[in-house]
Coordinates of C-alpha atoms in Angstrom, one line a residue:
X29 CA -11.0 91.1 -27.0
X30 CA -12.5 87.7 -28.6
X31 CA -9.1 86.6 -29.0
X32 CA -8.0 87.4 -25.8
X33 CA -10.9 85.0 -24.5
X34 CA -10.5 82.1 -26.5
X35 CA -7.0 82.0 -25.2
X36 CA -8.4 81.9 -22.0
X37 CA -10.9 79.7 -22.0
X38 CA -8.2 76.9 -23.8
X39 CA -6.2 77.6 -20.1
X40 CA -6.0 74.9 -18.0
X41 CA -8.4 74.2 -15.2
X42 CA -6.0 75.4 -12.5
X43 CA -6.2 78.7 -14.2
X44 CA -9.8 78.4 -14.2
X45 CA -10.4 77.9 -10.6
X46 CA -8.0 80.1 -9.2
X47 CA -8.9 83.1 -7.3
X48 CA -7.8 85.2 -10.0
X49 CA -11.1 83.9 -11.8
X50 CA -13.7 84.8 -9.9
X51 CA -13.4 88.8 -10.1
X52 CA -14.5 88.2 -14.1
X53 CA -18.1 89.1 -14.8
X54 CA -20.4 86.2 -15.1
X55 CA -21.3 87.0 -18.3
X56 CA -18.0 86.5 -19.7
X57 CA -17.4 83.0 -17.6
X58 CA -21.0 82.2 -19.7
X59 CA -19.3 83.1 -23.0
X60 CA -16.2 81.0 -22.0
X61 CA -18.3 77.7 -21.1
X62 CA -19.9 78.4 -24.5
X63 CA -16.5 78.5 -26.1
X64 CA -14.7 75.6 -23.9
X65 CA -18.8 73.4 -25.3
X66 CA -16.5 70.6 -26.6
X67 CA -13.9 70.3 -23.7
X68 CA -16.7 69.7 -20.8
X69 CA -18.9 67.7 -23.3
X70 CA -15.7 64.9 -23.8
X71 CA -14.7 65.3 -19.9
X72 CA -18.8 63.8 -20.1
X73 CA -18.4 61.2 -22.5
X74 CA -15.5 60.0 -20.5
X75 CA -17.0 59.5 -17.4
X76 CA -19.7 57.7 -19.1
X77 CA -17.5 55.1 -20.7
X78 CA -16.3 54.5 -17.6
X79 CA -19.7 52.9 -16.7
X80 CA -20.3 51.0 -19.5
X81 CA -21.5 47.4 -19.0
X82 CA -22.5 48.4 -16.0
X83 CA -26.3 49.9 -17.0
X84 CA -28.1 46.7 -18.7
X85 CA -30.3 47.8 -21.5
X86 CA -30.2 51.3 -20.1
X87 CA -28.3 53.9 -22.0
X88 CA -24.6 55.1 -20.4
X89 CA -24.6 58.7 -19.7
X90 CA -22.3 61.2 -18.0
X91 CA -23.0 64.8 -16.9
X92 CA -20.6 67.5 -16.2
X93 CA -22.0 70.9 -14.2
X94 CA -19.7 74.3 -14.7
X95 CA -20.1 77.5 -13.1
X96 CA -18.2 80.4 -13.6
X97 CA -15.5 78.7 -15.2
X98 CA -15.5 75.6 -12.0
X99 CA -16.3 72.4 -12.7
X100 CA -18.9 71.9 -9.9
X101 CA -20.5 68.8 -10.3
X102 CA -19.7 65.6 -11.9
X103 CA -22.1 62.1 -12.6
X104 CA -22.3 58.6 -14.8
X105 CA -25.3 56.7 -14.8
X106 CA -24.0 53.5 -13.0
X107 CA -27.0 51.2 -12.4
X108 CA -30.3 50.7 -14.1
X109 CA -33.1 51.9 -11.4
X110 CA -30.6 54.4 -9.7
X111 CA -30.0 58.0 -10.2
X112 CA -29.2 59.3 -13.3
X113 CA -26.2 61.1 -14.2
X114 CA -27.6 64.6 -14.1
X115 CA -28.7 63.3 -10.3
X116 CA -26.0 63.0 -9.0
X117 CA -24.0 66.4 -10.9
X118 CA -26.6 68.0 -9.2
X119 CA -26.2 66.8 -5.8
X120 CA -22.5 67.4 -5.8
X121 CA -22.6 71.0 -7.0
X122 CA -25.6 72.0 -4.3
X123 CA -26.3 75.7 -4.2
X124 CA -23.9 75.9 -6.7
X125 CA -26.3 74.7 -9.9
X126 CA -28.5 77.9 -9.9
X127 CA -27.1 79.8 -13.1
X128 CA -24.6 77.0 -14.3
X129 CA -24.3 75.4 -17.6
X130 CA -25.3 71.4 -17.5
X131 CA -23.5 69.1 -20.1
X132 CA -25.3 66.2 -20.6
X133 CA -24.2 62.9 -23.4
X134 CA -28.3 62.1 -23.6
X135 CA -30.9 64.0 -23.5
X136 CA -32.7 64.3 -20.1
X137 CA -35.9 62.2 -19.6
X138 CA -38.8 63.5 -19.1
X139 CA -40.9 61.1 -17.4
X140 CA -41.2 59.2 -14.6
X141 CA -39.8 55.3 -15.2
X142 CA -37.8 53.5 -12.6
X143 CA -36.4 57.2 -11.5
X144 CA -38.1 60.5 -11.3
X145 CA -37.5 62.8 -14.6
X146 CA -34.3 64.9 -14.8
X147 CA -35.8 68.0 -16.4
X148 CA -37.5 68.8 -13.4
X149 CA -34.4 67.7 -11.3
X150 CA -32.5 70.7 -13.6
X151 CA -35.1 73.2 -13.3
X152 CA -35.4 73.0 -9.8
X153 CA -31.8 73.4 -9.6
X154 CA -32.4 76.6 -11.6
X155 CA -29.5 76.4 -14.0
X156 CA -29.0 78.6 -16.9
X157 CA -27.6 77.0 -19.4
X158 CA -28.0 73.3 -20.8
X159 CA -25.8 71.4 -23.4
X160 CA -26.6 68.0 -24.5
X161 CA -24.8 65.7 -27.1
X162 CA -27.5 63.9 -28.3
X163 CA -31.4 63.8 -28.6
X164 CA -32.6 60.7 -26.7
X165 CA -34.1 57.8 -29.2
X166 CA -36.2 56.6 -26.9
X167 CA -40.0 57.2 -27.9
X168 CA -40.8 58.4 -24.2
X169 CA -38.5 60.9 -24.0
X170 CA -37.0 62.1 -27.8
X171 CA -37.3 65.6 -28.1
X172 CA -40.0 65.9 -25.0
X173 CA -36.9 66.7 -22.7
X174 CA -35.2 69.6 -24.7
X175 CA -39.0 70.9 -24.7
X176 CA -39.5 71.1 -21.3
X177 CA -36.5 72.5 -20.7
X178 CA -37.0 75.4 -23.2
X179 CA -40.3 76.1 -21.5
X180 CA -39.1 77.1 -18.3
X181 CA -36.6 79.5 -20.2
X182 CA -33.2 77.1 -20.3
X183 CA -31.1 78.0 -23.0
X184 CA -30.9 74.6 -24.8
X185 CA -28.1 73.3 -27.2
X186 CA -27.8 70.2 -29.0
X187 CA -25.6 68.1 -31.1
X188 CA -22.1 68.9 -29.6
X189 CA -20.1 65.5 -30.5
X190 CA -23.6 64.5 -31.0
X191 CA -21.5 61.4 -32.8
X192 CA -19.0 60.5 -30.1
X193 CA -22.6 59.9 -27.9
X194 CA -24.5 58.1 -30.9
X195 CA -21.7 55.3 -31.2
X196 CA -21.1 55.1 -27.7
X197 CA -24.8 54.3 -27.0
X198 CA -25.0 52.2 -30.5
X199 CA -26.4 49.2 -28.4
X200 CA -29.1 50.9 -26.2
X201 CA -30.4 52.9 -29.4
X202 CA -31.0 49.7 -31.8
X203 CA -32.5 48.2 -28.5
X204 CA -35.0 51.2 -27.1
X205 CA -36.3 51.5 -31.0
X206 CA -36.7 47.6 -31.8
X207 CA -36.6 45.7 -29.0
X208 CA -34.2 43.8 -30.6
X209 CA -30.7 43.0 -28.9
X210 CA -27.7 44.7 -30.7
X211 CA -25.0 42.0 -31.7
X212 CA -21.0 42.2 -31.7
X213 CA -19.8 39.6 -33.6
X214 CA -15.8 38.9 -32.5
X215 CA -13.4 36.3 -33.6
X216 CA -10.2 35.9 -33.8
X217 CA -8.5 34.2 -36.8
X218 CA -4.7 33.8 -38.6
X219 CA -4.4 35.7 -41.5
X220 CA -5.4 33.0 -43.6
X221 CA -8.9 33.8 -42.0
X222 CA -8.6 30.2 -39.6
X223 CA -9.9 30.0 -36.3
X224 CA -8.7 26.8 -35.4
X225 CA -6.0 23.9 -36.7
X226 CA -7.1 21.1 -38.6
X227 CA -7.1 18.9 -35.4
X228 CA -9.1 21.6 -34.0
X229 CA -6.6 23.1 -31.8
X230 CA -7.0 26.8 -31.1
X231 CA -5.5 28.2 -27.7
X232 CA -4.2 30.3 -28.6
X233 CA -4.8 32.4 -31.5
X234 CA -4.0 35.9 -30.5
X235 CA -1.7 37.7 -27.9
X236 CA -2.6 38.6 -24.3
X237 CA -3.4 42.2 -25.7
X238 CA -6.0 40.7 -27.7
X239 CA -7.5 38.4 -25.4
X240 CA -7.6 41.3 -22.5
X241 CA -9.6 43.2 -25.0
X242 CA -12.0 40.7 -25.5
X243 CA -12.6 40.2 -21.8
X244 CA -13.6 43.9 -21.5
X245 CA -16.4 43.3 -24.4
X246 CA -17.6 40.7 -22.6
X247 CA -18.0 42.9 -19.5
X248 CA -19.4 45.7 -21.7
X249 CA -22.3 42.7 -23.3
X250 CA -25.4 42.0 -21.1
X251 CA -24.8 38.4 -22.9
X252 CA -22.4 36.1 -24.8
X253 CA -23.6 33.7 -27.2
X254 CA -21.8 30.6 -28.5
X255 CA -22.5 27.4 -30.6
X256 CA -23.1 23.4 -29.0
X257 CA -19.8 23.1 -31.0
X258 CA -17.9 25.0 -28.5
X259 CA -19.3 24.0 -25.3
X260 CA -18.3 20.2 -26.5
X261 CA -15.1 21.1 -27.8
X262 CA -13.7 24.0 -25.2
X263 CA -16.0 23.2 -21.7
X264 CA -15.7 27.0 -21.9
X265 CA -16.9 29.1 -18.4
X266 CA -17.8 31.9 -20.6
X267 CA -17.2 34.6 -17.8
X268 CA -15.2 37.1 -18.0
X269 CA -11.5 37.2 -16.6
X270 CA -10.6 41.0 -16.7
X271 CA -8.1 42.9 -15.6
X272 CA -10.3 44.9 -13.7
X273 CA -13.5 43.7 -11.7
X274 CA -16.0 43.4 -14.1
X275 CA -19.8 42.0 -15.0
X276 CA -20.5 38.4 -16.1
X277 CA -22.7 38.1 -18.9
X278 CA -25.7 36.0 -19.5
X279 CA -24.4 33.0 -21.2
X280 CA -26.6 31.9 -24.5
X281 CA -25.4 28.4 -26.1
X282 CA -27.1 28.0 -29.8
X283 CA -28.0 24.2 -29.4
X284 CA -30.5 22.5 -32.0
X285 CA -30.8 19.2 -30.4
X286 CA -29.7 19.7 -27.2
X287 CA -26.8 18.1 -26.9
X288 CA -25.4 20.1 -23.9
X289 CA -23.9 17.8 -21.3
X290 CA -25.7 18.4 -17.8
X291 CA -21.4 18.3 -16.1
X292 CA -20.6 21.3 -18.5
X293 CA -19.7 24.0 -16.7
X294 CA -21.7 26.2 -17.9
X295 CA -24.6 24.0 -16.8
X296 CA -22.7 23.2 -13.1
X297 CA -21.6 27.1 -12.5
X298 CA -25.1 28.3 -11.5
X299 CA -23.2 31.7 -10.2
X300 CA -24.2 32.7 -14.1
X301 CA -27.5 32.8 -16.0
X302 CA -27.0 30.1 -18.4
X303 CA -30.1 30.3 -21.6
X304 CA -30.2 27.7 -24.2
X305 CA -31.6 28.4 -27.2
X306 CA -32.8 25.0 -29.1
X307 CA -35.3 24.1 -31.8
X308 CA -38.7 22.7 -31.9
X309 CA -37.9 19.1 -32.7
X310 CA -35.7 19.0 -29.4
X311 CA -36.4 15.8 -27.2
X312 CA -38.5 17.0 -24.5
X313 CA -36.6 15.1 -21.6
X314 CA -33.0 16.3 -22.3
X315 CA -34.9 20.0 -21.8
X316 CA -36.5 18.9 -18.8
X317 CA -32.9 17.7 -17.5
X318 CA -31.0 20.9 -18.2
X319 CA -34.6 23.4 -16.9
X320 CA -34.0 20.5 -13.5
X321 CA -30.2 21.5 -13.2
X322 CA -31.1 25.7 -13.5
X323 CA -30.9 25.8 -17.1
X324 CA -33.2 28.0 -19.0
X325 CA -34.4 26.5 -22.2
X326 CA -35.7 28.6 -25.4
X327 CA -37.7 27.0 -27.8
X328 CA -37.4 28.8 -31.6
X329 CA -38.4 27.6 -34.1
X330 CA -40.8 24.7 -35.0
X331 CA -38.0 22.9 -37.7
X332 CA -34.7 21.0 -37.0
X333 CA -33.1 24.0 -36.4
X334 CA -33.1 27.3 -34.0
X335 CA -34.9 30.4 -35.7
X336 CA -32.2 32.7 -35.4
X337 CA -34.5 35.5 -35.8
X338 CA -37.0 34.3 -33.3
X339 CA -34.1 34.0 -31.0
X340 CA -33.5 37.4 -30.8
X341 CA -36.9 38.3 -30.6
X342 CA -37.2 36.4 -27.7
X343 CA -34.1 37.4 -25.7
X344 CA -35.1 41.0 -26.4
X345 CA -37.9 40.2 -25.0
X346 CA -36.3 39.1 -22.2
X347 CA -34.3 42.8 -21.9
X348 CA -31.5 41.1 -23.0
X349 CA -30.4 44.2 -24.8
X350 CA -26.8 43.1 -26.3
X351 CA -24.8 40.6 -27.2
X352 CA -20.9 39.5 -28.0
X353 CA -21.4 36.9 -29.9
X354 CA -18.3 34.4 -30.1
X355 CA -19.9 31.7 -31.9
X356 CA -17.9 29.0 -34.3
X357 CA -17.8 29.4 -38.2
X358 CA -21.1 28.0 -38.7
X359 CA -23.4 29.9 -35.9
X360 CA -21.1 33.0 -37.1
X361 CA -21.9 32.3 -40.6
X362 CA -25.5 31.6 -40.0
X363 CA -26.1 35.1 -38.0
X364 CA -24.6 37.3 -41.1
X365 CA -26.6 35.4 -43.9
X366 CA -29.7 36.2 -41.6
X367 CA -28.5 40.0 -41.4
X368 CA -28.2 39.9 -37.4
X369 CA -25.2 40.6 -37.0
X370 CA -24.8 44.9 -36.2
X371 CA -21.0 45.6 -35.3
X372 CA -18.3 42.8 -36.4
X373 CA -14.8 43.3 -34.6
X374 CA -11.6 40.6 -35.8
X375 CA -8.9 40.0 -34.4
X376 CA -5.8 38.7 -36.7
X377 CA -2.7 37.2 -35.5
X378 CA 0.6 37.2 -37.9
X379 CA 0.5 33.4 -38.4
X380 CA -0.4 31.3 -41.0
X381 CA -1.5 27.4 -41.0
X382 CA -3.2 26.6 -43.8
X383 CA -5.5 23.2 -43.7
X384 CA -8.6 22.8 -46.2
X385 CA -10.2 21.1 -43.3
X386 CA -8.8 23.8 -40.8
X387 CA -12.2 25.6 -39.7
X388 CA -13.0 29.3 -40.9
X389 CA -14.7 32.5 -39.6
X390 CA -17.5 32.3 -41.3
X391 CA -19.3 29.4 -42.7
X392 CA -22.1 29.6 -45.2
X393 CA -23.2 29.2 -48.7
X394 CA -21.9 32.4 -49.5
X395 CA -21.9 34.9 -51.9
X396 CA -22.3 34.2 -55.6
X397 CA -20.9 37.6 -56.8
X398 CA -17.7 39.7 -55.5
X399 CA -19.9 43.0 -56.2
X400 CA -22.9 41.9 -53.7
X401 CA -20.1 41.1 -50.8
X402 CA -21.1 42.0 -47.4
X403 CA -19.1 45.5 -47.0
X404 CA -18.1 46.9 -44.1
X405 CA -18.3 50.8 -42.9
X406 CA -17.1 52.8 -40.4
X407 CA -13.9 50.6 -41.0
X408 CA -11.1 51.1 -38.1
X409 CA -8.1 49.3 -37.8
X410 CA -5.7 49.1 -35.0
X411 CA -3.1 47.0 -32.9
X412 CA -4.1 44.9 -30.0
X413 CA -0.3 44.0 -28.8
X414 CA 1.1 42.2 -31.7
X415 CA -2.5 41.3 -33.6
X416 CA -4.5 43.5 -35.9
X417 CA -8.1 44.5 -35.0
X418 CA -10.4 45.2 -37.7
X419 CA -13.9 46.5 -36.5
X420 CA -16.9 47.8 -38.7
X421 CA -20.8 47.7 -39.1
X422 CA -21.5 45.3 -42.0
X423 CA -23.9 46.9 -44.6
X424 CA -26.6 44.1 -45.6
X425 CA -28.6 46.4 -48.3
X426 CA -26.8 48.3 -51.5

């Protein structure tokens, strides 16, 4: 008998919502939803993902509500201050919610913030059954919300690709628990590890693949950080151009001694929130200038040069929550050495062009010993059209 209702719960959902379906007992579609966990909880991270970018510092999250075998109700989280995904499940399956099973990627809050709690939204809808991915890191709600739920009688279960959530919310967890934004360091390099020529020449280094790709990170960052260095070199817009209608991020230019020219256009574009980080010893008129054309200007640092750690204190601060950062060799080297970098992401094109002056992806003192190297985990490796993309979490501690 088991057997016979594994088979059919791996059906398709056709199957599953035809009339034939609804003369089984309830207790048996229960037994199936429990079986078929895994396949609504991905159908959930998927419509999350779809939203990312679009949530600020607040976590994406999707929700899936089944009863009796039907897919009822469906929601994302897709603004900060609106309803959350279990919201909006909920409205769409109606009546419909009382005895169902709710999958949920995050934990349901249980307080009242910029939205009401969604425990109480999924006891009032009386629903049987609730699976969530992960616990919520947040201090206001971790745990509370799998409580409440269990008080009123819910059946509760936790941890299904409890993983698959964690990495997908990797940015909203560092930020909710340190208030510090999480960073994505990307470049993209020959495979002789050079981002540019020796004349400085670097359009372009990678494919269209590659460059699409990037585009969607930028949409998926509340912020993109770069170096003075570029701004002077590229007169970079720093938006984003994807294929798809996507979010600009906040643009952050690393500049000790403010040498960012007021016709820039990232100083004349005021259609984006342009922040300039700078040091203490910065002359006070040239940040008067760029604060007169709708520039905000950071001070970090009382020395020559910007306190990279006071930085991101700041912007977190600020609710700046994440951050691509596409900086040159020097900013890029300077963020590792100061362990603030979180996720790195390269992309390498098969070319080759050599140059001792030829600038690299990371400049910095460097490491004295091959055995205390900066590792990498969580290595994955994959092709972006014709160039390789190497991503990992760089390990700062052995």
């Amino acid at each position: 008998m088991l057997s016979m209702l594994i088979r059919f719960c791996r059906c398709s959902l056709a199957f599953l919502s035809s009339p034939l379906s609804v003369s089984l007992p309830i207790g048996v579609f229960l037994l199936l939803d429990i079986l078929n966990d895994e396949y609504y909880m991905k159908l959930a991270l998927e419509l999350a993902a779809k939203a990312a970018g679009q949530t600020g510092i607040n976590p994406v999250v999707g929700c899936v509500v089944v009863k009796e075998g039907r897919i009822v109700g469906i929601g994302t989280h897709l603004k900060r201050g609106t309803g959350h995904a279990e919201v909006h499940a909920l409205q769409m399956a109606g009546d419909e919610a009382e005895g169902a099973t709710v999958y949920v990627t995050l934990e349901p809050c249980s307080h009242f913030g910029k939205t009401p709690p969604c425990c109480e939204r999924i006891i009032a809808a009386k629903a049987a059954r609730v699976v969530v991915a992960s616990g919520d890191p947040n201090p206001q709600v971790s745990g509370r919300g799998i409580a409440r739920l269990r008080e009123e009688g819910i059946d509760v279960t936790v941890g299904v690709l409890e993983q698959q959530s964690r990495q997908m919310n990797e940015k909203f967890n560092k930020y909710i628990t340190t208030k510090l934004p999480f960073v994505t360091l990307k470049t993209a390099s020959t495979l002789d590890g050079k981002i540019a020529s020796r004349t400085g020449d670097s359009r372009w280094v990678t494919g269209t693949a590659a460059r699409e790709q990037v585009h969607t990170l930028r949409h998926q960052h509340e912020a993109i950080m770069v170096g003075i260095g570029t701004v002077l070199a590229d007169d970079p817009l720093l938006n984003t151009r994807a294929p798809v209608p996507a979010i600009d991020p906040v643009r952050i230019i690393v500049d000790s001694s403010l040498r960012l020219p007021l016709n820039a256009r990232v100083v004349t574009d005021r259609s984006i929130r342009t922040i300039v980080l700078t040091s203490g010893q910065a002359a006070e008129d040239k940040r008067q200038a760029l604060e007169a054309a709708g520039v905000e200007v950071f001070v970090c640092g009382t020395g020559a040069k910007v306190d990279l750690t006071e930085a991101m204190m700041k912007l977190g601060e600020f609710e700046i929550g994440s951050i691509l950062l596409e900086g040159g060799g020097q900013l890029n080297g300077a963020m590792l050495e100061a362990g603030l970098i979180d996720k790195i992401i390269l992309y390498y094109a098969a070319k080759i062009i050599g140059g001792v002056e030829a600038p690299g992806t990371f400049t910095f003192n460097g490491i004295e010993k091959m055995a205390d190297a900066i590792e990498l985990e969580q290595v994955n490796v994959e092709m972006a059209g014709d160039d390789i993309c190497v991503s990992g979490y760089p390990v700062y501690t052995k």
